[in-house]
Short mmCIF file of C-alpha atoms and ligand atoms in Angstrom, two decimals:
data_model
loop_
_atom_site.label_atom_id
_atom_site.label_comp_id
_atom_site.label_asym_id
_atom_site.label_seq_id
_atom_site.Cartn_x
_atom_site.Cartn_y
_atom_site.Cartn_z
CA UNK A 1 103.47 99.79 51.73
CA UNK A 2 106.39 101.72 53.20
CA UNK A 3 105.77 103.71 56.38
CA UNK A 4 104.90 107.38 56.08
CA UNK A 5 107.33 110.11 57.07
CA UNK A 6 105.99 111.60 60.30
CA UNK A 7 107.01 114.77 62.14
CA UNK A 8 106.60 114.73 65.92
CA UNK A 9 106.72 118.01 67.82
CA UNK A 10 106.23 118.71 71.53
CA UNK A 11 107.24 121.62 73.77
CA UNK A 12 110.98 121.80 74.46
CA UNK A 13 110.19 120.97 78.10
CA UNK A 14 107.30 119.26 79.85
CA UNK A 15 107.20 119.55 83.63
CA UNK A 16 104.59 117.17 85.04
CA UNK A 17 103.52 116.24 88.55
CA UNK A 18 101.91 117.41 91.77
CA UNK A 19 103.77 120.55 92.87
CA UNK A 20 105.07 121.36 89.37
CA UNK A 21 103.51 124.84 89.60
CA UNK A 22 105.89 125.78 92.39
CA UNK A 23 108.79 125.62 89.91
CA UNK A 24 107.45 128.36 87.63
CA UNK A 25 109.73 131.05 89.08
CA UNK A 26 112.96 129.09 88.71
CA UNK A 27 111.99 127.93 85.21
CA UNK A 28 111.13 131.49 84.16
CA UNK A 29 114.53 132.63 85.38
CA UNK A 30 116.24 129.81 83.49
CA UNK A 31 114.48 131.02 80.34
CA UNK A 32 116.09 134.43 80.93
CA UNK A 33 112.85 136.26 81.69
CA UNK A 34 112.94 139.61 83.46
CA UNK A 35 109.27 140.60 83.28
CA UNK A 36 106.32 138.21 83.05
CA UNK A 37 102.67 138.69 82.15
CA UNK A 38 100.43 136.09 83.77
CA UNK A 39 97.33 135.58 81.61
CA UNK A 40 94.72 134.05 83.89
CA UNK A 41 91.04 134.34 84.81
CA UNK A 42 89.17 136.13 87.62
CA UNK A 43 88.10 132.89 89.27
CA UNK A 44 91.68 131.64 89.69
CA UNK A 45 92.62 135.04 91.04
CA UNK A 46 89.80 134.80 93.58
CA UNK A 47 90.96 131.32 94.63
CA UNK A 48 94.47 132.65 95.25
CA UNK A 49 96.04 130.40 92.58
CA UNK A 50 97.22 133.32 90.46
CA UNK A 51 98.91 134.92 93.49
CA UNK A 52 100.92 131.76 94.16
CA UNK A 53 102.28 131.88 90.62
CA UNK A 54 103.06 135.59 90.94
CA UNK A 55 104.87 134.94 94.24
CA UNK A 56 106.97 132.18 92.70
CA UNK A 57 108.01 134.54 89.88
CA UNK A 58 108.67 137.47 92.21
CA UNK A 59 110.82 135.27 94.47
CA UNK A 60 113.22 134.94 91.53
CA UNK A 61 113.33 138.70 90.97
CA UNK A 62 111.04 138.62 87.94
CA UNK A 63 108.69 141.58 87.49
CA UNK A 64 105.03 140.60 87.10
CA UNK A 65 101.77 141.86 85.65
CA UNK A 66 98.40 140.10 85.42
CA UNK A 67 95.76 140.09 82.69
CA UNK A 68 92.43 138.43 83.54
CA UNK A 69 89.89 140.18 81.31
CA UNK A 70 89.28 137.18 79.08
CA UNK A 71 86.15 136.08 77.29
CA UNK A 72 84.96 132.50 77.78
CA UNK A 73 85.48 130.71 74.43
CA UNK A 74 87.26 133.85 73.19
CA UNK A 75 86.71 135.78 70.01
CA UNK A 76 89.72 136.76 67.91
CA UNK A 77 89.03 140.39 68.77
CA UNK A 78 89.48 139.68 72.48
CA UNK A 79 93.21 139.02 72.04
CA UNK A 80 94.12 142.61 71.16
CA UNK A 81 93.65 144.09 74.68
CA UNK A 82 95.75 141.28 76.20
CA UNK A 83 98.49 141.81 73.61
CA UNK A 84 98.42 145.56 74.27
CA UNK A 85 98.86 144.94 77.99
CA UNK A 86 101.89 142.70 77.40
CA UNK A 87 103.42 145.23 75.01
CA UNK A 88 102.86 148.11 77.41
CA UNK A 89 104.42 146.22 80.32
CA UNK A 90 107.37 145.22 78.08
CA UNK A 91 107.12 141.58 79.11
CA UNK A 92 109.59 139.01 77.81
CA UNK A 93 107.62 136.04 79.16
CA UNK A 94 103.95 135.09 78.96
CA UNK A 95 102.64 132.64 81.55
CA UNK A 96 99.24 131.18 80.70
CA UNK A 97 97.34 129.87 83.74
CA UNK A 98 93.85 128.51 83.14
CA UNK A 99 91.68 126.43 80.83
CA UNK A 100 91.92 126.16 77.05
CA UNK A 101 90.51 129.65 76.56
CA UNK A 102 93.25 131.22 78.65
CA UNK A 103 96.06 129.13 77.23
CA UNK A 104 95.02 129.85 73.63
CA UNK A 105 94.95 133.57 74.40
CA UNK A 106 98.39 133.35 76.07
CA UNK A 107 99.81 131.58 72.99
CA UNK A 108 98.43 134.25 70.67
CA UNK A 109 99.67 137.07 72.86
CA UNK A 110 103.23 135.67 73.09
CA UNK A 111 103.23 135.20 69.31
CA UNK A 112 102.05 138.78 68.63
CA UNK A 113 105.03 140.20 70.53
CA UNK A 114 107.29 139.21 67.64
CA UNK A 115 104.83 139.11 64.74
CA UNK A 116 103.13 142.29 63.51
CA UNK A 117 99.39 142.83 63.23
CA UNK A 118 96.42 141.14 64.85
CA UNK A 119 95.64 137.52 65.62
CA UNK A 120 93.12 137.66 62.76
CA UNK A 121 96.09 137.91 60.35
CA UNK A 122 97.36 134.53 61.48
CA UNK A 123 94.15 132.44 61.42
CA UNK A 124 95.14 129.54 59.18
CA UNK A 125 97.94 127.04 58.81
CA UNK A 126 101.59 128.10 58.95
CA UNK A 127 101.07 131.88 58.72
CA UNK A 128 103.11 132.78 61.82
CA UNK A 129 106.56 134.02 60.75
CA UNK A 130 108.58 133.46 63.90
CA UNK A 131 108.38 132.41 67.53
CA UNK A 132 107.06 134.97 69.96
CA UNK A 133 108.44 135.79 73.41
CA UNK A 134 109.01 132.88 75.80
CA UNK A 135 105.94 131.13 77.15
CA UNK A 136 105.03 128.77 79.98
CA UNK A 137 101.56 127.23 79.87
CA UNK A 138 99.91 125.83 82.99
CA UNK A 139 96.54 124.10 82.47
CA UNK A 140 94.01 124.19 85.31
CA UNK A 141 91.56 121.85 83.59
CA UNK A 142 92.22 118.35 82.26
CA UNK A 143 90.90 118.46 78.75
CA UNK A 144 92.12 120.73 76.04
CA UNK A 145 95.81 119.79 75.85
CA UNK A 146 96.35 123.42 74.79
CA UNK A 147 99.60 123.48 76.78
CA UNK A 148 101.07 121.14 74.16
CA UNK A 149 99.47 121.81 70.78
CA UNK A 150 100.46 124.15 67.92
CA UNK A 151 96.85 125.43 67.76
CA UNK A 152 94.99 128.41 69.23
CA UNK A 153 91.25 128.66 68.55
CA UNK A 154 89.11 131.75 68.38
CA UNK A 155 85.55 132.56 67.48
CA UNK A 156 85.13 134.86 64.50
CA UNK A 157 81.68 136.37 65.23
CA UNK A 158 81.22 137.94 61.78
CA UNK A 159 81.12 134.49 60.14
CA UNK A 160 79.95 132.58 63.26
CA UNK A 161 82.89 130.19 62.91
CA UNK A 162 85.68 128.95 65.14
CA UNK A 163 89.04 129.42 63.42
CA UNK A 164 92.52 128.39 64.44
CA UNK A 165 96.04 129.74 64.38
CA UNK A 166 98.10 126.64 63.55
CA UNK A 167 101.88 126.91 63.69
CA UNK A 168 104.78 125.14 65.39
CA UNK A 169 105.92 128.64 66.42
CA UNK A 170 103.13 128.81 69.02
CA UNK A 171 104.07 125.58 70.83
CA UNK A 172 105.11 126.87 74.27
CA UNK A 173 108.65 126.68 75.63
CA UNK A 174 107.42 124.86 78.71
CA UNK A 175 104.21 122.92 79.34
CA UNK A 176 103.88 122.86 83.11
CA UNK A 177 101.19 120.40 84.17
CA UNK A 178 100.36 120.28 87.87
CA UNK A 179 97.38 118.02 88.69
CA UNK A 180 96.90 119.88 91.99
CA UNK A 181 95.72 122.89 89.96
CA UNK A 182 92.72 120.87 88.74
CA UNK A 183 91.32 119.87 92.15
CA UNK A 184 88.90 122.81 92.41
CA UNK A 185 87.36 122.31 88.95
CA UNK A 186 83.59 121.70 89.20
CA UNK A 187 82.27 118.22 88.28
CA UNK A 188 80.41 119.51 85.21
CA UNK A 189 83.59 121.09 83.82
CA UNK A 190 85.66 118.03 84.73
CA UNK A 191 83.17 115.91 82.78
CA UNK A 192 83.05 118.12 79.69
CA UNK A 193 86.80 118.73 79.48
CA UNK A 194 87.50 115.05 80.14
CA UNK A 195 85.24 114.04 77.26
CA UNK A 196 87.00 116.61 75.06
CA UNK A 197 90.30 114.88 75.89
CA UNK A 198 88.74 111.51 75.04
CA UNK A 199 87.61 112.92 71.73
CA UNK A 200 91.16 114.16 71.07
CA UNK A 201 92.63 110.77 71.84
CA UNK A 202 90.12 108.77 69.77
CA UNK A 203 90.29 111.12 66.79
CA UNK A 204 94.10 111.31 66.83
CA UNK A 205 94.38 107.52 67.15
CA UNK A 206 92.17 106.97 64.13
CA UNK A 207 93.29 110.01 62.10
CA UNK A 208 94.85 109.57 58.66
CA UNK A 209 97.85 111.43 60.13
CA UNK A 210 98.27 108.99 63.02
CA UNK A 211 101.76 107.53 63.36
CA UNK A 212 103.27 104.93 65.71
CA UNK A 213 104.53 107.85 67.83
CA UNK A 214 101.11 109.44 68.24
CA UNK A 215 99.40 106.06 68.70
CA UNK A 216 101.42 105.47 71.88
CA UNK A 217 100.10 108.63 73.49
CA UNK A 218 96.57 108.43 72.09
CA UNK A 219 95.89 104.88 73.22
CA UNK A 220 97.35 105.47 76.69
CA UNK A 221 95.23 108.64 77.00
CA UNK A 222 92.11 106.60 76.17
CA UNK A 223 93.05 103.99 78.78
CA UNK A 224 93.69 106.66 81.44
CA UNK A 225 90.38 108.41 80.74
CA UNK A 226 88.49 105.11 80.93
CA UNK A 227 90.18 104.45 84.29
CA UNK A 228 89.93 107.90 85.88
CA UNK A 229 87.25 110.21 84.49
CA UNK A 230 84.34 108.80 86.50
CA UNK A 231 86.24 109.11 89.78
CA UNK A 232 87.52 112.61 88.96
CA UNK A 233 83.90 113.72 88.40
CA UNK A 234 82.61 111.91 91.49
CA UNK A 235 85.36 113.14 93.83
CA UNK A 236 87.43 116.08 92.66
CA UNK A 237 89.89 115.63 95.51
CA UNK A 238 90.90 112.11 94.47
CA UNK A 239 94.58 112.63 93.73
CA UNK A 240 95.08 109.52 91.61
CA UNK A 241 92.06 110.38 89.44
CA UNK A 242 93.11 114.01 88.99
CA UNK A 243 96.67 112.98 88.15
CA UNK A 244 95.40 110.34 85.73
CA UNK A 245 93.22 112.88 83.94
CA UNK A 246 95.96 115.54 83.85
CA UNK A 247 98.29 113.00 82.27
CA UNK A 248 95.58 111.82 79.87
CA UNK A 249 94.82 115.36 78.74
CA UNK A 250 98.51 116.04 78.13
CA UNK A 251 99.00 112.77 76.23
CA UNK A 252 95.91 113.48 74.14
CA UNK A 253 97.36 116.95 73.47
CA UNK A 254 100.59 115.37 72.24
CA UNK A 255 98.54 113.08 70.00
CA UNK A 256 96.39 115.83 68.43
CA UNK A 257 99.32 118.21 68.21
CA UNK A 258 100.85 115.80 65.72
CA UNK A 259 97.99 113.72 64.29
CA UNK A 260 95.12 116.22 64.46
CA UNK A 261 91.45 115.70 65.15
CA UNK A 262 88.87 114.86 62.50
CA UNK A 263 85.14 114.33 62.10
CA UNK A 264 84.01 114.93 65.69
CA UNK A 265 85.77 118.26 66.11
CA UNK A 266 84.75 119.28 62.57
CA UNK A 267 81.06 118.67 63.35
CA UNK A 268 81.41 120.30 66.78
CA UNK A 269 82.80 123.59 65.42
CA UNK A 270 79.48 124.90 64.01
CA UNK A 271 77.67 123.89 67.21
CA UNK A 272 80.02 126.30 69.00
CA UNK A 273 80.05 128.99 66.32
CA UNK A 274 76.34 129.00 65.51
CA UNK A 275 74.81 128.01 68.87
CA UNK A 276 77.47 128.69 71.50
CA UNK A 277 77.43 125.09 72.75
CA UNK A 278 80.65 124.76 74.78
CA UNK A 279 83.59 122.91 73.23
CA UNK A 280 83.63 119.86 75.51
CA UNK A 281 79.87 119.30 75.38
CA UNK A 282 79.76 119.72 71.59
CA UNK A 283 82.48 117.13 71.08
CA UNK A 284 81.10 114.73 73.64
CA UNK A 285 77.63 114.85 72.03
CA UNK A 286 79.02 113.95 68.62
CA UNK A 287 81.78 111.52 69.60
CA UNK A 288 79.82 108.21 69.51
CA UNK A 289 78.18 109.16 66.20
CA UNK A 290 81.49 110.10 64.62
CA UNK A 291 82.98 106.82 65.83
CA UNK A 292 80.10 104.76 64.47
CA UNK A 293 80.56 106.46 61.11
CA UNK A 294 84.34 105.97 61.09
CA UNK A 295 84.53 102.41 62.49
CA UNK A 296 84.29 100.98 58.98
CA UNK A 297 87.65 102.55 58.12
CA UNK A 298 89.72 100.58 60.60
CA UNK A 299 87.97 97.89 62.63
CA UNK A 300 91.13 96.79 64.53
CA UNK A 301 91.87 100.33 65.75
CA UNK A 302 88.31 100.91 66.92
CA UNK A 303 88.39 97.51 68.64
CA UNK A 304 91.58 98.64 70.41
CA UNK A 305 89.75 101.78 71.58
CA UNK A 306 87.01 99.59 73.07
CA UNK A 307 89.61 97.45 74.82
CA UNK A 308 91.46 100.52 76.17
CA UNK A 309 88.15 101.69 77.66
CA UNK A 310 87.82 98.39 79.50
CA UNK A 311 85.38 96.59 77.21
CA UNK A 312 85.89 92.81 77.07
CA UNK A 313 86.44 92.12 73.38
CA UNK A 314 87.98 88.65 73.44
CA UNK A 315 86.07 86.32 71.16
CA UNK A 316 84.08 89.08 69.47
CA UNK A 317 84.12 89.55 65.71
CA UNK A 318 86.19 92.59 64.59
CA UNK A 319 82.98 94.38 63.63
CA UNK A 320 81.29 93.80 67.00
CA UNK A 321 84.45 94.66 68.93
CA UNK A 322 84.81 97.93 66.99
CA UNK A 323 81.17 98.83 67.65
CA UNK A 324 81.79 98.49 71.39
CA UNK A 325 84.10 101.53 71.25
CA UNK A 326 81.31 104.02 70.49
CA UNK A 327 79.08 102.32 73.03
CA UNK A 328 81.77 102.63 75.74
CA UNK A 329 82.14 106.36 75.02
CA UNK A 330 78.37 106.82 75.17
CA UNK A 331 78.19 105.05 78.55
CA UNK A 332 81.06 107.11 79.93
CA UNK A 333 79.48 110.41 78.88
CA UNK A 334 76.12 109.30 80.34
CA UNK A 335 77.78 108.34 83.62
CA UNK A 336 79.45 111.74 83.97
CA UNK A 337 76.19 113.56 83.23
CA UNK A 338 76.73 114.98 79.74
CA UNK A 339 73.73 115.59 77.44
CA UNK A 340 73.26 112.80 74.93
CA UNK A 341 71.20 114.55 72.27
CA UNK A 342 71.53 117.78 70.31
CA UNK A 343 67.93 118.66 71.21
CA UNK A 344 68.97 118.73 74.90
CA UNK A 345 71.22 121.72 74.13
CA UNK A 346 68.51 123.55 72.19
CA UNK A 347 69.19 122.39 68.63
CA UNK A 348 66.14 122.00 66.36
CA UNK A 349 65.64 120.04 63.15
CA UNK A 350 65.62 123.28 61.12
CA UNK A 351 69.13 124.08 62.42
CA UNK A 352 70.68 120.94 60.91
CA UNK A 353 71.32 122.07 57.29
CA UNK A 354 73.34 125.08 58.46
CA UNK A 355 75.23 122.89 60.92
CA UNK A 356 76.09 120.39 58.17
CA UNK A 357 77.18 123.22 55.87
CA UNK A 358 79.34 124.63 58.65
CA UNK A 359 80.97 121.27 59.33
CA UNK A 360 81.82 120.74 55.65
CA UNK A 361 83.80 124.00 55.75
CA UNK A 362 86.16 122.60 58.37
CA UNK A 363 88.30 121.05 55.64
CA UNK A 364 91.47 121.27 57.79
CA UNK A 365 90.05 118.54 60.04
CA UNK A 366 87.93 116.61 57.56
CA UNK A 367 91.08 116.01 55.51
CA UNK A 368 92.36 113.86 58.42
CA UNK A 369 89.22 111.78 58.63
CA UNK A 370 89.73 108.09 57.92
CA UNK A 371 86.41 107.87 56.08
CA UNK A 372 85.48 110.33 53.38
CA UNK A 373 82.74 112.70 54.56
CA UNK A 374 80.20 113.90 52.01
CA UNK A 375 77.68 116.68 52.76
CA UNK A 376 74.90 114.08 53.04
CA UNK A 377 76.98 112.16 55.59
CA UNK A 378 77.37 115.26 57.77
CA UNK A 379 73.64 115.89 57.52
CA UNK A 380 72.81 112.28 58.44
CA UNK A 381 75.16 112.37 61.42
CA UNK A 382 73.52 115.50 62.80
CA UNK A 383 70.08 113.92 62.25
CA UNK A 384 71.13 110.84 64.21
CA UNK A 385 72.50 112.98 67.02
CA UNK A 386 69.39 115.21 67.23
FE1 FE2 B 401 88.95 119.77 71.65
#
């Protein structure tokens, strides 16, 4: 069979490395910005991180404003006040500084400066008409890859669902990844966001939309997470571990930005929408079960995942080697202290039908899954994970 045609998109510039954040002012100036809105969170402001970014911008003569009134795991409605603040301050640059929540809000806000209406009007694939004002995204957690991807996710409370704006127009101008920004992240958040990144890498690697280009990044992300997540959780000041995880998260972002996620993120969405389980925990809980279900679709790729996570697979049958991949993920999530069962996060047997129904609605992701998912499969997966 001939190879598929694959499109590969990343931000126009990626700035990576310890100290990268110090370059935000000069890069903003190069982009032609005169007034910047820094979208951040109160905790980073308290730690003085936001001020350092503001100083770097001000040193280049760029006017600054700050918006920090963000919801955790934001609803679509929460974007409007941030967009109003940017409009009022007449900003021509949005700098997102924070975790996935913050970066997704920053993407939506930049987009709304040049696209009429509310973020709710753009929930779906390819609905954004044009690029927004310039944007620089600076992640302070190693997990979401939001600084890279064409997606921004929001909770829609009325239907208890997470929905996404998906458009190449919301890929930022610059992804600025500074591992030093992640050193103060608490071990529990490091663990959950790291497992989210692992889920991105595994799902992208085994997605129907995977290509040789995305496989490079996905497999290396898996290897980096296997090598560094435990240390990053154990000792947040370990520079090599933090840098490894920052790189892994970015690589996994490149992989999902082009190959997408599939069954794990699809099943995790209703856990977030219906029960407010956080994104990283929801994905981590479901990852081994999704992998066990999907392994049948491509034994060599799942065996490669096991190998990238450090499992010795030489001499094993393809089936056994593939099965080791889910087991390695389970061990990793146990080691970093993540719940292993849905019941540990308050889910009950009577919740499962609604969860399965919710997952089957995430057709955008299920379409990428390498094994066809029927409603009874979703139900059985949730039962196993309970
Ligand atoms: Fe994710």
